Amino acid sequence: MGAKPSSAHAKEKSPKKMGFLRGRQKFSPWDDTLLSGKDPRSLLKRGMRHVSFSLVTKGMTDIPDFLWGLSEVQKLNLSHNQLRVLPPEVGKLSRLVVLNLCGNRLKNLPREISLLRSLKVLFVNMNHLTEVPPELSACRHLEVLSLSHNCLSQLPASLADLSRLRKLNLSNNYFVHIPICVFSLKELNFLHVGSNRLENIAESIQCLVSLQIFIAESNKIHSFPRSLCLLTSLELLNLNNNDIQNLPEELHLLSRLERIAWNPMDKGLHISHNPLSRPLPELVEGGLEMLFSYLKDKKHN
């Protein structure tokens, strides 16, 4: 008599146990913390300068809800997942300084990103963005913005208000011209617009007086604008793989370009793989000093 209840009890528990195991296999890594009764804040890393939280390469399609309660987070890394949506709740993380969303499947960003008033660094590269919300302009402390490898063809005019922006990466998109708002970013010292569909560089480029690195390789640029020669702070100018035939006589004004550069990482003038008219190819081979000398003489003759 006593054995039957025990047997029945065992049969009754078995399916539940198996069901639990099947479900347990689908749990995400952070569930170990939640199921053991720990506070999600135990997942935070407290460094010398910032409180950070990372869920990199977890295969996530959704962001766990508990994250929005971690209001002390200052650096948040959600890169290389499968996220299609960044929920509006991200606006609750008002102390964020760095937000990394690189390598997901985001098509847009929520308007609530405007609530991240402390944000200084935003990576949204390698996503599926087709637009950038005008509300991003409310993040007035933003210094670094990477939008490369998306599906962008324009930027909202309001981004001209990002007066502290120093580094902007727009490479590998569908821009046919540099967005007008970019020319208002007076503190910009790094601008990457390579691998787009640019056919020219607007004269307004001369407004970017702080620019030190300008990369516009792999476009369809037909001419080297004279206004580019007014950016005397340039240390790296990359116009490789375009359709440039002539160089302006004022090129020698770019005195901080130290050499003709061949390695992509080197500072200097990158002008290879352009249909330069003769004798420019030979002069380029001879080095920057020879090229400058020729252009100066040409101007005076």
mmCIF file of C-alpha atoms in Angstrom:
data_model
loop_
_atom_site.group_PDB
_atom_site.id
_atom_site.type_symbol
_atom_site.label_atom_id
_atom_site.label_comp_id
_atom_site.label_asym_id
_atom_site.label_seq_id
_atom_site.Cartn_x
_atom_site.Cartn_y
_atom_site.Cartn_z
ATOM 1 C CA MET A 1 0.000 0.000 0.000
ATOM 2 C CA GLY A 2 2.827 2.365 0.893
ATOM 3 C CA ALA A 3 4.723 1.727 -2.363
ATOM 4 C CA LYS A 4 1.876 2.794 -4.677
ATOM 5 C CA PRO A 5 1.676 6.416 -3.574
ATOM 6 C CA SER A 6 5.455 6.620 -3.917
ATOM 7 C CA SER A 7 5.290 5.207 -7.465
ATOM 8 C CA ALA A 8 2.444 7.510 -8.397
ATOM 9 C CA HIS A 9 4.288 10.423 -6.893
ATOM 10 C CA ALA A 10 7.392 9.551 -8.957
ATOM 11 C CA LYS A 11 5.335 9.359 -12.165
ATOM 12 C CA GLU A 12 3.702 12.653 -11.302
ATOM 13 C CA LYS A 13 7.031 14.447 -10.810
ATOM 14 C CA SER A 14 8.827 12.956 -13.800
ATOM 15 C CA PRO A 15 7.061 14.916 -16.588
ATOM 16 C CA LYS A 16 7.492 18.155 -14.647
ATOM 17 C CA LYS A 17 11.158 17.495 -14.249
ATOM 18 C CA MET A 18 11.587 16.699 -17.929
ATOM 19 C CA GLY A 19 9.604 19.806 -18.862
ATOM 20 C CA PHE A 20 11.777 21.916 -16.618
ATOM 21 C CA LEU A 21 14.938 20.541 -18.233
ATOM 22 C CA ARG A 22 13.639 21.176 -21.718
ATOM 23 C CA GLY A 23 12.828 24.757 -20.766
ATOM 24 C CA ARG A 24 16.063 25.120 -18.835
ATOM 25 C CA GLN A 25 18.109 24.448 -21.956
ATOM 26 C CA LYS A 26 16.607 27.508 -23.603
ATOM 27 C CA PHE A 27 17.479 29.859 -20.775
ATOM 28 C CA SER A 28 19.952 32.629 -21.471
ATOM 29 C CA PRO A 29 23.224 32.997 -19.534
ATOM 30 C CA TRP A 30 21.889 35.777 -17.301
ATOM 31 C CA ASP A 31 19.028 33.497 -16.155
ATOM 32 C CA ASP A 32 21.517 31.658 -13.960
ATOM 33 C CA THR A 33 21.702 34.776 -11.868
ATOM 34 C CA LEU A 34 17.972 35.416 -11.799
ATOM 35 C CA LEU A 35 16.996 31.804 -11.039
ATOM 36 C CA SER A 36 19.437 31.613 -8.159
ATOM 37 C CA GLY A 37 17.734 34.609 -6.581
ATOM 38 C CA LYS A 38 20.595 37.040 -7.084
ATOM 39 C CA ASP A 39 20.041 40.709 -7.696
ATOM 40 C CA PRO A 40 20.662 41.515 -11.418
ATOM 41 C CA ARG A 41 22.948 44.272 -10.171
ATOM 42 C CA SER A 42 25.446 41.548 -9.341
ATOM 43 C CA LEU A 43 26.076 41.419 -13.109
ATOM 44 C CA LEU A 44 27.342 44.992 -13.111
ATOM 45 C CA LYS A 45 31.062 45.665 -13.305
ATOM 46 C CA ARG A 46 32.211 48.635 -11.290
ATOM 47 C CA GLY A 47 35.414 50.063 -12.694
ATOM 48 C CA MET A 48 37.448 53.070 -11.660
ATOM 49 C CA ARG A 49 35.446 55.449 -13.882
ATOM 50 C CA HIS A 50 32.259 53.729 -15.032
ATOM 51 C CA VAL A 51 29.673 51.148 -14.061
ATOM 52 C CA SER A 52 29.394 48.810 -17.044
ATOM 53 C CA PHE A 53 27.173 45.988 -18.235
ATOM 54 C CA SER A 54 27.861 43.688 -21.172
ATOM 55 C CA LEU A 55 25.807 41.128 -23.090
ATOM 56 C CA VAL A 56 28.039 40.652 -26.139
ATOM 57 C CA THR A 57 27.484 37.820 -28.628
ATOM 58 C CA LYS A 58 24.657 36.163 -26.675
ATOM 59 C CA GLY A 59 22.447 35.548 -29.711
ATOM 60 C CA MET A 60 19.738 37.751 -28.189
ATOM 61 C CA THR A 61 16.720 38.740 -30.249
ATOM 62 C CA ASP A 62 15.242 40.704 -27.339
ATOM 63 C CA ILE A 63 16.761 42.634 -24.454
ATOM 64 C CA PRO A 64 15.911 41.251 -20.979
ATOM 65 C CA ASP A 65 13.492 43.542 -19.130
ATOM 66 C CA PHE A 66 15.543 43.624 -15.942
ATOM 67 C CA LEU A 67 18.135 45.728 -17.744
ATOM 68 C CA TRP A 68 15.888 48.804 -17.691
ATOM 69 C CA GLY A 69 15.969 48.762 -13.891
ATOM 70 C CA LEU A 70 19.769 49.062 -13.765
ATOM 71 C CA SER A 71 19.688 52.853 -13.763
ATOM 72 C CA GLU A 72 23.293 53.154 -12.591
ATOM 73 C CA VAL A 73 24.703 51.685 -15.834
ATOM 74 C CA GLN A 74 27.075 54.086 -17.604
ATOM 75 C CA LYS A 75 28.602 51.779 -20.239
ATOM 76 C CA LEU A 76 26.289 49.324 -21.986
ATOM 77 C CA ASN A 77 27.529 46.833 -24.585
ATOM 78 C CA LEU A 78 24.865 44.904 -26.526
ATOM 79 C CA SER A 79 26.982 44.366 -29.634
ATOM 80 C CA HIS A 80 26.936 41.360 -31.969
ATOM 81 C CA ASN A 81 23.529 39.963 -31.168
ATOM 82 C CA GLN A 82 20.355 39.601 -33.257
ATOM 83 C CA LEU A 83 18.456 42.611 -31.956
ATOM 84 C CA ARG A 84 15.865 44.031 -34.348
ATOM 85 C CA VAL A 85 14.431 46.624 -31.957
ATOM 86 C CA LEU A 86 15.900 48.892 -29.300
ATOM 87 C CA PRO A 87 12.946 49.431 -26.917
ATOM 88 C CA PRO A 88 11.949 52.950 -25.832
ATOM 89 C CA GLU A 89 12.796 51.867 -22.281
ATOM 90 C CA VAL A 90 16.434 52.606 -23.134
ATOM 91 C CA GLY A 91 15.563 56.168 -22.159
ATOM 92 C CA LYS A 92 15.437 55.026 -18.529
ATOM 93 C CA LEU A 93 19.212 54.534 -18.537
ATOM 94 C CA SER A 94 19.807 58.245 -18.179
ATOM 95 C CA ARG A 95 23.373 57.868 -16.892
ATOM 96 C CA LEU A 96 24.664 56.136 -20.024
ATOM 97 C CA VAL A 97 27.954 57.519 -21.290
ATOM 98 C CA VAL A 98 28.781 54.741 -23.791
ATOM 99 C CA LEU A 99 26.234 52.683 -25.756
ATOM 100 C CA ASN A 100 27.471 49.961 -28.122
ATOM 101 C CA LEU A 101 24.848 48.455 -30.463
ATOM 102 C CA CYS A 102 27.278 47.349 -33.160
ATOM 103 C CA GLY A 103 26.527 44.230 -35.202
ATOM 104 C CA ASN A 104 22.780 43.811 -34.718
ATOM 105 C CA ARG A 105 19.766 44.078 -37.052
ATOM 106 C CA LEU A 106 18.355 47.421 -35.999
ATOM 107 C CA LYS A 107 16.445 49.360 -38.662
ATOM 108 C CA ASN A 108 15.913 52.445 -36.530
ATOM 109 C CA LEU A 109 16.486 53.945 -33.101
ATOM 110 C CA PRO A 110 13.714 55.025 -30.729
ATOM 111 C CA ARG A 111 12.944 58.718 -30.165
ATOM 112 C CA GLU A 112 13.604 58.109 -26.472
ATOM 113 C CA ILE A 113 17.316 58.041 -27.219
ATOM 114 C CA SER A 114 17.006 61.795 -26.710
ATOM 115 C CA LEU A 115 16.735 61.101 -22.961
ATOM 116 C CA LEU A 116 20.343 59.914 -22.823
ATOM 117 C CA ARG A 117 21.658 63.379 -22.058
ATOM 118 C CA SER A 118 25.002 62.104 -20.670
ATOM 119 C CA LEU A 119 25.809 60.014 -23.758
ATOM 120 C CA LYS A 120 29.284 60.625 -25.200
ATOM 121 C CA VAL A 121 29.879 57.556 -27.389
ATOM 122 C CA LEU A 122 27.349 55.777 -29.617
ATOM 123 C CA PHE A 123 28.186 52.819 -31.870
ATOM 124 C CA VAL A 124 25.387 51.691 -34.188
ATOM 125 C CA ASN A 125 27.627 50.457 -36.980
ATOM 126 C CA MET A 126 26.889 47.190 -38.818
ATOM 127 C CA ASN A 127 23.118 47.329 -38.509
ATOM 128 C CA HIS A 128 20.257 47.901 -40.980
ATOM 129 C CA LEU A 129 19.522 51.548 -40.206
ATOM 130 C CA THR A 130 17.597 53.397 -42.908
ATOM 131 C CA GLU A 131 17.233 56.580 -40.880
ATOM 132 C CA VAL A 132 18.537 58.385 -37.811
ATOM 133 C CA PRO A 133 16.003 60.005 -35.469
ATOM 134 C CA PRO A 134 16.180 63.819 -35.299
ATOM 135 C CA GLU A 135 15.874 63.431 -31.518
ATOM 136 C CA LEU A 136 19.480 62.225 -31.367
ATOM 137 C CA SER A 137 20.429 65.909 -31.533
ATOM 138 C CA ALA A 138 19.312 66.222 -27.883
ATOM 139 C CA CYS A 139 22.393 64.200 -26.867
ATOM 140 C CA ARG A 140 24.479 67.376 -26.756
ATOM 141 C CA HIS A 141 27.448 65.710 -25.019
ATOM 142 C CA LEU A 142 27.954 63.219 -27.859
ATOM 143 C CA GLU A 143 31.608 63.116 -28.959
ATOM 144 C CA VAL A 144 31.852 59.880 -30.986
ATOM 145 C CA LEU A 145 29.201 58.594 -33.399
ATOM 146 C CA SER A 146 29.658 55.563 -35.646
ATOM 147 C CA LEU A 147 26.936 54.858 -38.223
ATOM 148 C CA SER A 148 29.050 52.890 -40.679
ATOM 149 C CA HIS A 149 27.838 49.803 -42.550
ATOM 150 C CA ASN A 150 24.142 50.691 -42.607
ATOM 151 C CA CYS A 151 21.615 51.707 -45.267
ATOM 152 C CA LEU A 152 21.673 55.473 -44.761
ATOM 153 C CA SER A 153 21.380 58.042 -47.529
ATOM 154 C CA GLN A 154 20.695 61.143 -45.420
ATOM 155 C CA LEU A 155 20.925 62.569 -41.910
ATOM 156 C CA PRO A 156 18.464 64.889 -40.150
ATOM 157 C CA ALA A 157 19.411 68.564 -40.220
ATOM 158 C CA SER A 158 19.057 68.692 -36.434
ATOM 159 C CA LEU A 159 22.332 66.772 -35.989
ATOM 160 C CA ALA A 160 24.057 70.087 -36.642
ATOM 161 C CA ASP A 161 23.348 70.729 -32.949
ATOM 162 C CA LEU A 162 25.879 68.078 -31.882
ATOM 163 C CA SER A 163 28.434 70.796 -31.282
ATOM 164 C CA ARG A 164 30.808 68.577 -29.255
ATOM 165 C CA LEU A 165 31.047 65.782 -31.836
ATOM 166 C CA ARG A 166 34.685 64.989 -32.616
ATOM 167 C CA LYS A 167 34.550 61.697 -34.514
ATOM 168 C CA LEU A 168 31.935 60.724 -37.122
ATOM 169 C CA ASN A 169 31.969 57.540 -39.191
ATOM 170 C CA LEU A 170 29.490 57.404 -42.088
ATOM 171 C CA SER A 171 31.376 54.893 -44.230
ATOM 172 C CA ASN A 172 29.745 52.043 -46.136
ATOM 173 C CA ASN A 173 26.341 53.627 -46.603
ATOM 174 C CA TYR A 174 24.427 55.108 -49.559
ATOM 175 C CA PHE A 175 25.292 58.812 -49.304
ATOM 176 C CA VAL A 176 25.574 60.626 -52.642
ATOM 177 C CA HIS A 177 26.815 63.762 -50.898
ATOM 178 C CA ILE A 178 28.132 64.619 -47.451
ATOM 179 C CA PRO A 179 25.069 65.607 -45.375
ATOM 180 C CA ILE A 180 24.805 69.373 -44.940
ATOM 181 C CA CYS A 181 24.518 69.093 -41.158
ATOM 182 C CA VAL A 182 28.068 67.687 -41.022
ATOM 183 C CA PHE A 183 29.568 71.027 -42.089
ATOM 184 C CA SER A 184 28.264 72.630 -38.880
ATOM 185 C CA LEU A 185 30.273 70.306 -36.640
ATOM 186 C CA LYS A 186 33.166 72.655 -35.911
ATOM 187 C CA GLU A 187 34.861 70.343 -33.362
ATOM 188 C CA LEU A 188 35.026 67.400 -35.788
ATOM 189 C CA ASN A 189 38.585 66.076 -36.097
ATOM 190 C CA PHE A 190 37.771 62.708 -37.726
ATOM 191 C CA LEU A 191 35.382 62.176 -40.643
ATOM 192 C CA HIS A 192 35.051 58.897 -42.549
ATOM 193 C CA VAL A 193 32.777 58.884 -45.592
ATOM 194 C CA GLY A 194 34.513 56.107 -47.508
ATOM 195 C CA SER A 195 32.646 53.478 -49.550
ATOM 196 C CA ASN A 196 29.590 55.558 -50.321
ATOM 197 C CA ARG A 197 28.336 57.011 -53.618
ATOM 198 C CA LEU A 198 29.923 60.458 -53.443
ATOM 199 C CA GLU A 199 30.683 62.154 -56.750
ATOM 200 C CA ASN A 200 32.051 65.362 -55.271
ATOM 201 C CA ILE A 201 33.098 67.043 -52.040
ATOM 202 C CA ALA A 202 31.201 70.254 -51.364
ATOM 203 C CA GLU A 203 33.100 73.513 -50.950
ATOM 204 C CA SER A 204 31.595 73.676 -47.462
ATOM 205 C CA ILE A 205 34.188 71.120 -46.364
ATOM 206 C CA GLN A 206 36.371 74.146 -45.556
ATOM 207 C CA CYS A 207 34.103 74.826 -42.551
ATOM 208 C CA LEU A 208 35.550 71.825 -40.715
ATOM 209 C CA VAL A 209 38.568 73.749 -39.466
ATOM 210 C CA SER A 210 39.492 71.191 -36.778
ATOM 211 C CA LEU A 211 39.593 68.206 -39.159
ATOM 212 C CA GLN A 212 42.757 66.114 -38.818
ATOM 213 C CA ILE A 213 41.662 62.882 -40.508
ATOM 214 C CA PHE A 214 39.442 62.828 -43.596
ATOM 215 C CA ILE A 215 38.750 59.532 -45.362
ATOM 216 C CA ALA A 216 36.726 59.510 -48.589
ATOM 217 C CA GLU A 217 38.193 56.469 -50.328
ATOM 218 C CA SER A 218 36.239 54.181 -52.646
ATOM 219 C CA ASN A 219 33.703 56.658 -53.958
ATOM 220 C CA LYS A 220 33.199 58.237 -57.397
ATOM 221 C CA ILE A 221 34.750 61.621 -56.654
ATOM 222 C CA HIS A 222 35.759 63.388 -59.869
ATOM 223 C CA SER A 223 37.745 66.344 -58.583
ATOM 224 C CA PHE A 224 39.941 67.383 -55.665
ATOM 225 C CA PRO A 225 38.296 70.600 -54.363
ATOM 226 C CA ARG A 226 40.556 73.577 -53.680
ATOM 227 C CA SER A 227 38.606 74.239 -50.485
ATOM 228 C CA LEU A 228 40.012 70.995 -49.078
ATOM 229 C CA CYS A 229 43.444 72.653 -49.144
ATOM 230 C CA LEU A 230 42.229 75.162 -46.559
ATOM 231 C CA LEU A 231 42.003 72.439 -43.907
ATOM 232 C CA THR A 232 45.557 73.010 -42.758
ATOM 233 C CA SER A 233 45.160 70.739 -39.704
ATOM 234 C CA LEU A 234 44.828 67.655 -41.919
ATOM 235 C CA GLU A 235 47.335 64.930 -41.066
ATOM 236 C CA LEU A 236 45.677 62.101 -42.997
ATOM 237 C CA LEU A 237 43.793 62.609 -46.259
ATOM 238 C CA ASN A 238 42.597 59.456 -47.998
ATOM 239 C CA LEU A 239 41.141 59.803 -51.504
ATOM 240 C CA ASN A 240 42.201 56.392 -52.788
ATOM 241 C CA ASN A 241 40.024 54.591 -55.333
ATOM 242 C CA ASN A 242 38.166 57.529 -56.842
ATOM 243 C CA ASP A 243 38.029 59.175 -60.259
ATOM 244 C CA ILE A 244 40.401 62.108 -59.647
ATOM 245 C CA GLN A 245 42.511 63.250 -62.600
ATOM 246 C CA ASN A 246 44.044 66.507 -61.371
ATOM 247 C CA LEU A 247 45.361 67.927 -58.117
ATOM 248 C CA PRO A 248 44.973 71.571 -57.047
ATOM 249 C CA GLU A 249 48.015 73.836 -57.118
ATOM 250 C CA GLU A 250 47.236 74.833 -53.519
ATOM 251 C CA LEU A 251 47.866 71.281 -52.275
ATOM 252 C CA HIS A 252 51.140 72.402 -50.678
ATOM 253 C CA LEU A 253 49.093 74.344 -48.084
ATOM 254 C CA LEU A 254 48.401 71.002 -46.390
ATOM 255 C CA SER A 255 51.766 71.179 -44.647
ATOM 256 C CA ARG A 256 50.902 68.595 -41.998
ATOM 257 C CA LEU A 257 50.700 65.861 -44.612
ATOM 258 C CA GLU A 258 54.170 64.400 -44.164
ATOM 259 C CA ARG A 259 54.335 61.849 -46.970
ATOM 260 C CA ILE A 260 52.607 60.042 -49.792
ATOM 261 C CA ALA A 261 51.062 57.199 -47.812
ATOM 262 C CA TRP A 262 50.540 53.673 -49.081
ATOM 263 C CA ASN A 263 49.624 51.824 -45.895
ATOM 264 C CA PRO A 264 45.952 52.555 -44.976
ATOM 265 C CA MET A 265 46.919 53.229 -41.354
ATOM 266 C CA ASP A 266 49.682 55.718 -42.151
ATOM 267 C CA LYS A 267 49.233 59.466 -41.906
ATOM 268 C CA GLY A 268 49.835 61.459 -45.069
ATOM 269 C CA LEU A 269 48.240 61.786 -48.507
ATOM 270 C CA HIS A 270 46.558 58.688 -49.922
ATOM 271 C CA ILE A 271 45.902 59.223 -53.634
ATOM 272 C CA SER A 272 46.504 55.818 -55.232
ATOM 273 C CA HIS A 273 44.133 54.100 -57.682
ATOM 274 C CA ASN A 274 42.989 57.338 -59.323
ATOM 275 C CA PRO A 275 43.326 58.099 -63.069
ATOM 276 C CA LEU A 276 45.777 60.973 -62.430
ATOM 277 C CA SER A 277 46.871 62.789 -65.576
ATOM 278 C CA ARG A 278 50.549 62.798 -66.475
ATOM 279 C CA PRO A 279 53.026 63.611 -65.054
ATOM 280 C CA LEU A 280 51.238 63.302 -61.693
ATOM 281 C CA PRO A 281 51.624 59.500 -61.332
ATOM 282 C CA GLU A 282 55.418 59.773 -61.616
ATOM 283 C CA LEU A 283 55.514 62.713 -59.200
ATOM 284 C CA VAL A 284 53.439 60.805 -56.662
ATOM 285 C CA GLU A 285 55.924 57.963 -56.914
ATOM 286 C CA GLY A 286 58.687 60.481 -56.215
ATOM 287 C CA GLY A 287 57.156 61.598 -52.932
ATOM 288 C CA LEU A 288 55.216 64.494 -51.494
ATOM 289 C CA GLU A 289 58.043 67.051 -51.678
ATOM 290 C CA MET A 290 58.461 66.505 -55.405
ATOM 291 C CA LEU A 291 54.683 66.714 -55.934
ATOM 292 C CA PHE A 292 54.385 69.945 -53.922
ATOM 293 C CA SER A 293 57.299 71.501 -55.796
ATOM 294 C CA TYR A 294 55.730 70.725 -59.167
ATOM 295 C CA LEU A 295 52.344 72.155 -58.183
ATOM 296 C CA LYS A 296 53.923 75.352 -56.794
ATOM 297 C CA ASP A 297 55.896 75.886 -60.009
ATOM 298 C CA LYS A 298 52.798 75.222 -62.067
ATOM 299 C CA LYS A 299 50.920 77.913 -60.166
ATOM 300 C CA HIS A 300 53.621 80.522 -60.743
ATOM 301 C CA ASN A 301 54.089 79.766 -64.437
#
